[in-house]
Amino acid sequence: MKTDRFQAFSDGIFAILITILVLEFHIPNYHAGQLLPALLAQWPLFLSYAFSYFYVGTLWLFHHDYFSMLKRIDRNVNMLNLLMLFSITLLDYPMSLVADALTSGNRADMQTAFIVYDLVALFISATFYLMYAYLHHHPELKNAAVSTDFYAAIKFDPVRSVTIYGLAIVVTFWSVWFGALLLAMGIIFHFFAYLRMSQQLEQSKGASA
């Protein structure tokens, strides 16, 4: 399969997911003159949406730049990509759980919601690791312009994020807010890892030119 069809399908899934995320917004029930307090009470939804949108957007940037280095796609890459996209489409569910749990303020519910989000995020990072490892062992799929040093520079990023989310799960049993902070740090880590990967990719192409 050519990479343009592969990218078009994946881009479509990302676009649908972002659309689904925003569909969680609903006009709150309120009495006349009380719209502002009702909107302010929805801060958990706005916060969880903002982080989830940032997360999905970063994953799309990763996906777009990383797979731009491929010259062709084989069956296994397609299957791994379907697994990766499946894991990413799960994000809407924990986003809703976190918003509801924060609204209720119940500690046990918040603990459960954050752990579910951590598990989904850990699953996503694990699928990226599987894809990285597969493509590393099948250099014939890569563009010749990308040097062999590229994978070596980024191969541990998914492992690092899995570690962060795993630690967040453990910590959440002790402190919900500290666990939530680690979850947020894991999401932010993806963005900086993306910037580093993009820079490595440009350097790799330049070195091979």
GROMACS .gro file of C-alpha atoms in nm:
model
  209
    1MET     CA    1   0.000   0.000   0.000
    2LYS     CA    2   0.116   0.353  -0.073
    3THR     CA    3   0.170   0.585   0.222
    4ASP     CA    4  -0.079   0.848   0.101
    5ARG     CA    5  -0.378   0.614   0.152
    6PHE     CA    6  -0.237   0.506   0.488
    7GLN     CA    7  -0.202   0.866   0.604
    8ALA     CA    8  -0.543   0.969   0.469
    9PHE     CA    9  -0.719   0.691   0.660
   10SER     CA   10  -0.533   0.770   0.983
   11ASP     CA   11  -0.597   1.144   0.948
   12GLY     CA   12  -0.967   1.070   0.910
   13ILE     CA   13  -0.972   0.872   1.235
   14PHE     CA   14  -0.796   1.153   1.421
   15ALA     CA   15  -1.043   1.408   1.280
   16ILE     CA   16  -1.342   1.198   1.388
   17LEU     CA   17  -1.197   1.150   1.736
   18ILE     CA   18  -1.145   1.523   1.789
   19THR     CA   19  -1.502   1.582   1.674
   20ILE     CA   20  -1.630   1.321   1.921
   21LEU     CA   21  -1.438   1.486   2.205
   22VAL     CA   22  -1.612   1.820   2.154
   23LEU     CA   23  -1.955   1.650   2.139
   24GLU     CA   24  -1.926   1.598   2.516
   25PHE     CA   25  -2.018   1.965   2.560
   26HIS     CA   26  -2.383   2.028   2.642
   27ILE     CA   27  -2.574   2.336   2.751
   28PRO     CA   28  -2.606   2.308   3.132
   29ASN     CA   29  -2.936   2.322   3.316
   30TYR     CA   30  -2.972   2.665   3.473
   31HIS     CA   31  -3.228   2.913   3.599
   32ALA     CA   32  -3.271   3.253   3.437
   33GLY     CA   33  -2.977   3.477   3.522
   34GLN     CA   34  -2.763   3.184   3.641
   35LEU     CA   35  -2.592   3.086   3.313
   36LEU     CA   36  -2.248   3.207   3.420
   37PRO     CA   37  -2.236   3.001   3.743
   38ALA     CA   38  -2.366   2.701   3.548
   39LEU     CA   39  -2.089   2.742   3.290
   40LEU     CA   40  -1.823   2.785   3.558
   41ALA     CA   41  -1.944   2.463   3.718
   42GLN     CA   42  -1.845   2.285   3.396
   43TRP     CA   43  -1.474   2.359   3.452
   44PRO     CA   44  -1.392   1.984   3.491
   45LEU     CA   45  -1.524   1.920   3.140
   46PHE     CA   46  -1.333   2.214   2.993
   47LEU     CA   47  -1.013   2.103   3.167
   48SER     CA   48  -1.035   1.737   3.069
   49TYR     CA   49  -1.126   1.836   2.713
   50ALA     CA   50  -0.832   2.077   2.685
   51PHE     CA   51  -0.584   1.811   2.798
   52SER     CA   52  -0.741   1.543   2.580
   53TYR     CA   53  -0.743   1.768   2.274
   54PHE     CA   54  -0.378   1.859   2.336
   55TYR     CA   55  -0.299   1.489   2.378
   56VAL     CA   56  -0.476   1.379   2.058
   57GLY     CA   57  -0.325   1.670   1.865
   58THR     CA   58   0.024   1.573   1.980
   59LEU     CA   59  -0.036   1.209   1.885
   60TRP     CA   60  -0.148   1.321   1.540
   61LEU     CA   61   0.170   1.527   1.499
   62PHE     CA   62   0.374   1.221   1.599
   63HIS     CA   63   0.184   1.003   1.356
   64HIS     CA   64   0.212   1.249   1.068
   65ASP     CA   65   0.585   1.317   1.102
   66TYR     CA   66   0.693   0.965   1.194
   67PHE     CA   67   0.518   0.794   0.905
   68SER     CA   68   0.635   1.055   0.659
   69MET     CA   69   0.967   0.871   0.661
   70LEU     CA   70   0.815   0.556   0.510
   71LYS     CA   71   0.825   0.481   0.140
   72ARG     CA   72   0.573   0.196   0.157
   73ILE     CA   73   0.342   0.014   0.398
   74ASP     CA   74   0.313  -0.360   0.450
   75ARG     CA   75   0.034  -0.567   0.606
   76ASN     CA   76   0.189  -0.571   0.954
   77VAL     CA   77   0.227  -0.193   0.962
   78ASN     CA   78  -0.140  -0.164   0.869
   79MET     CA   79  -0.238  -0.400   1.149
   80LEU     CA   80  -0.020  -0.223   1.404
   81ASN     CA   81  -0.161   0.110   1.290
   82LEU     CA   82  -0.516  -0.019   1.341
   83LEU     CA   83  -0.420  -0.124   1.694
   84MET     CA   84  -0.263   0.216   1.757
   85LEU     CA   85  -0.570   0.401   1.627
   86PHE     CA   86  -0.796   0.176   1.835
   87SER     CA   87  -0.606   0.271   2.150
   88ILE     CA   88  -0.628   0.641   2.067
   89THR     CA   89  -1.003   0.630   1.998
   90LEU     CA   90  -1.054   0.507   2.356
   91LEU     CA   91  -0.956   0.850   2.492
   92ASP     CA   92  -1.307   0.995   2.480
   93TYR     CA   93  -1.425   0.754   2.749
   94PRO     CA   94  -1.169   0.834   3.023
   95MET     CA   95  -1.203   1.205   2.937
   96SER     CA   96  -1.574   1.182   3.022
   97LEU     CA   97  -1.503   0.978   3.335
   98VAL     CA   98  -1.253   1.234   3.464
   99ALA     CA   99  -1.493   1.523   3.395
  100ASP     CA  100  -1.778   1.351   3.579
  101ALA     CA  101  -1.560   1.244   3.872
  102LEU     CA  102  -1.413   1.592   3.917
  103THR     CA  103  -1.764   1.737   3.908
  104SER     CA  104  -1.883   1.501   4.183
  105GLY     CA  105  -1.568   1.554   4.391
  106ASN     CA  106  -1.580   1.197   4.521
  107ARG     CA  107  -1.226   1.072   4.592
  108ALA     CA  108  -1.291   0.709   4.502
  109ASP     CA  109  -1.453   0.809   4.172
  110MET     CA  110  -1.167   1.047   4.086
  111GLN     CA  111  -0.917   0.775   4.169
  112THR     CA  112  -1.091   0.530   3.937
  113ALA     CA  113  -1.130   0.785   3.655
  114PHE     CA  114  -0.765   0.889   3.661
  115ILE     CA  115  -0.646   0.528   3.669
  116VAL     CA  116  -0.864   0.444   3.367
  117TYR     CA  117  -0.713   0.744   3.183
  118ASP     CA  118  -0.363   0.628   3.282
  119LEU     CA  119  -0.433   0.277   3.152
  120VAL     CA  120  -0.555   0.406   2.817
  121ALA     CA  121  -0.254   0.639   2.787
  122LEU     CA  122  -0.020   0.353   2.879
  123PHE     CA  123  -0.185   0.136   2.613
  124ILE     CA  124  -0.137   0.410   2.352
  125SER     CA  125   0.232   0.444   2.434
  126ALA     CA  126   0.275   0.066   2.420
  127THR     CA  127   0.130   0.055   2.066
  128PHE     CA  128   0.373   0.328   1.958
  129TYR     CA  129   0.659   0.119   2.098
  130LEU     CA  130   0.543  -0.185   1.900
  131MET     CA  131   0.531   0.023   1.584
  132TYR     CA  132   0.875   0.174   1.648
  133ALA     CA  133   1.025  -0.168   1.711
  134TYR     CA  134   0.869  -0.323   1.400
  135LEU     CA  135   0.985  -0.047   1.168
  136HIS     CA  136   1.332  -0.055   1.320
  137HIS     CA  137   1.361  -0.420   1.220
  138HIS     CA  138   1.223  -0.356   0.870
  139PRO     CA  139   1.442  -0.081   0.725
  140GLU     CA  140   1.326  -0.170   0.374
  141LEU     CA  141   1.002   0.016   0.448
  142LYS     CA  142   1.180   0.342   0.529
  143ASN     CA  143   1.280   0.625   0.302
  144ALA     CA  144   1.650   0.601   0.220
  145ALA     CA  145   1.689   0.968   0.313
  146VAL     CA  146   1.637   0.883   0.682
  147SER     CA  147   1.955   0.773   0.857
  148THR     CA  148   1.978   0.469   1.083
  149ASP     CA  149   2.054   0.694   1.381
  150PHE     CA  150   1.699   0.830   1.380
  151TYR     CA  151   1.539   0.532   1.552
  152ALA     CA  152   1.818   0.504   1.809
  153ALA     CA  153   1.751   0.863   1.919
  154ILE     CA  154   1.378   0.813   1.984
  155LYS     CA  155   1.322   0.442   2.053
  156PHE     CA  156   1.298   0.481   2.432
  157ASP     CA  157   1.042   0.765   2.430
  158PRO     CA  158   0.741   0.528   2.440
  159VAL     CA  159   0.909   0.334   2.721
  160ARG     CA  160   0.956   0.656   2.917
  161SER     CA  161   0.591   0.751   2.877
  162VAL     CA  162   0.478   0.399   2.977
  163THR     CA  163   0.690   0.439   3.290
  164ILE     CA  164   0.532   0.777   3.371
  165TYR     CA  165   0.178   0.643   3.334
  166GLY     CA  166   0.260   0.327   3.529
  167LEU     CA  167   0.400   0.540   3.811
  168ALA     CA  168   0.091   0.761   3.794
  169ILE     CA  169  -0.132   0.456   3.848
  170VAL     CA  170   0.063   0.352   4.157
  171VAL     CA  171   0.075   0.706   4.300
  172THR     CA  172  -0.298   0.762   4.243
  173PHE     CA  173  -0.374   0.496   4.506
  174TRP     CA  174  -0.186   0.714   4.754
  175SER     CA  175  -0.268   1.067   4.629
  176VAL     CA  176  -0.530   1.143   4.364
  177TRP     CA  177  -0.393   1.489   4.290
  178PHE     CA  178  -0.029   1.382   4.271
  179GLY     CA  179  -0.134   1.100   4.040
  180ALA     CA  180  -0.329   1.349   3.828
  181LEU     CA  181  -0.018   1.568   3.810
  182LEU     CA  182   0.189   1.274   3.682
  183LEU     CA  183  -0.080   1.203   3.423
  184ALA     CA  184  -0.061   1.564   3.306
  185MET     CA  185   0.319   1.544   3.300
  186GLY     CA  186   0.298   1.233   3.083
  187ILE     CA  187   0.079   1.414   2.832
  188ILE     CA  188   0.309   1.717   2.830
  189PHE     CA  189   0.610   1.484   2.791
  190HIS     CA  190   0.463   1.362   2.461
  191PHE     CA  191   0.471   1.712   2.319
  192PHE     CA  192   0.836   1.771   2.403
  193ALA     CA  193   0.920   1.421   2.277
  194TYR     CA  194   0.745   1.511   1.953
  195LEU     CA  195   0.952   1.829   1.916
  196ARG     CA  196   1.270   1.628   1.971
  197MET     CA  197   1.160   1.358   1.726
  198SER     CA  198   1.076   1.615   1.461
  199GLN     CA  199   1.416   1.777   1.506
  200GLN     CA  200   1.589   1.439   1.487
  201LEU     CA  201   1.400   1.358   1.169
  202GLU     CA  202   1.509   1.681   1.003
  203GLN     CA  203   1.868   1.626   1.111
  204SER     CA  204   1.858   1.267   0.988
  205LYS     CA  205   1.730   1.372   0.647
  206GLY     CA  206   1.988   1.648   0.628
  207ALA     CA  207   2.272   1.413   0.716
  208SER     CA  208   2.165   1.170   0.443
  209ALA     CA  209   2.121   1.438   0.175
   0.00000   0.00000   0.00000
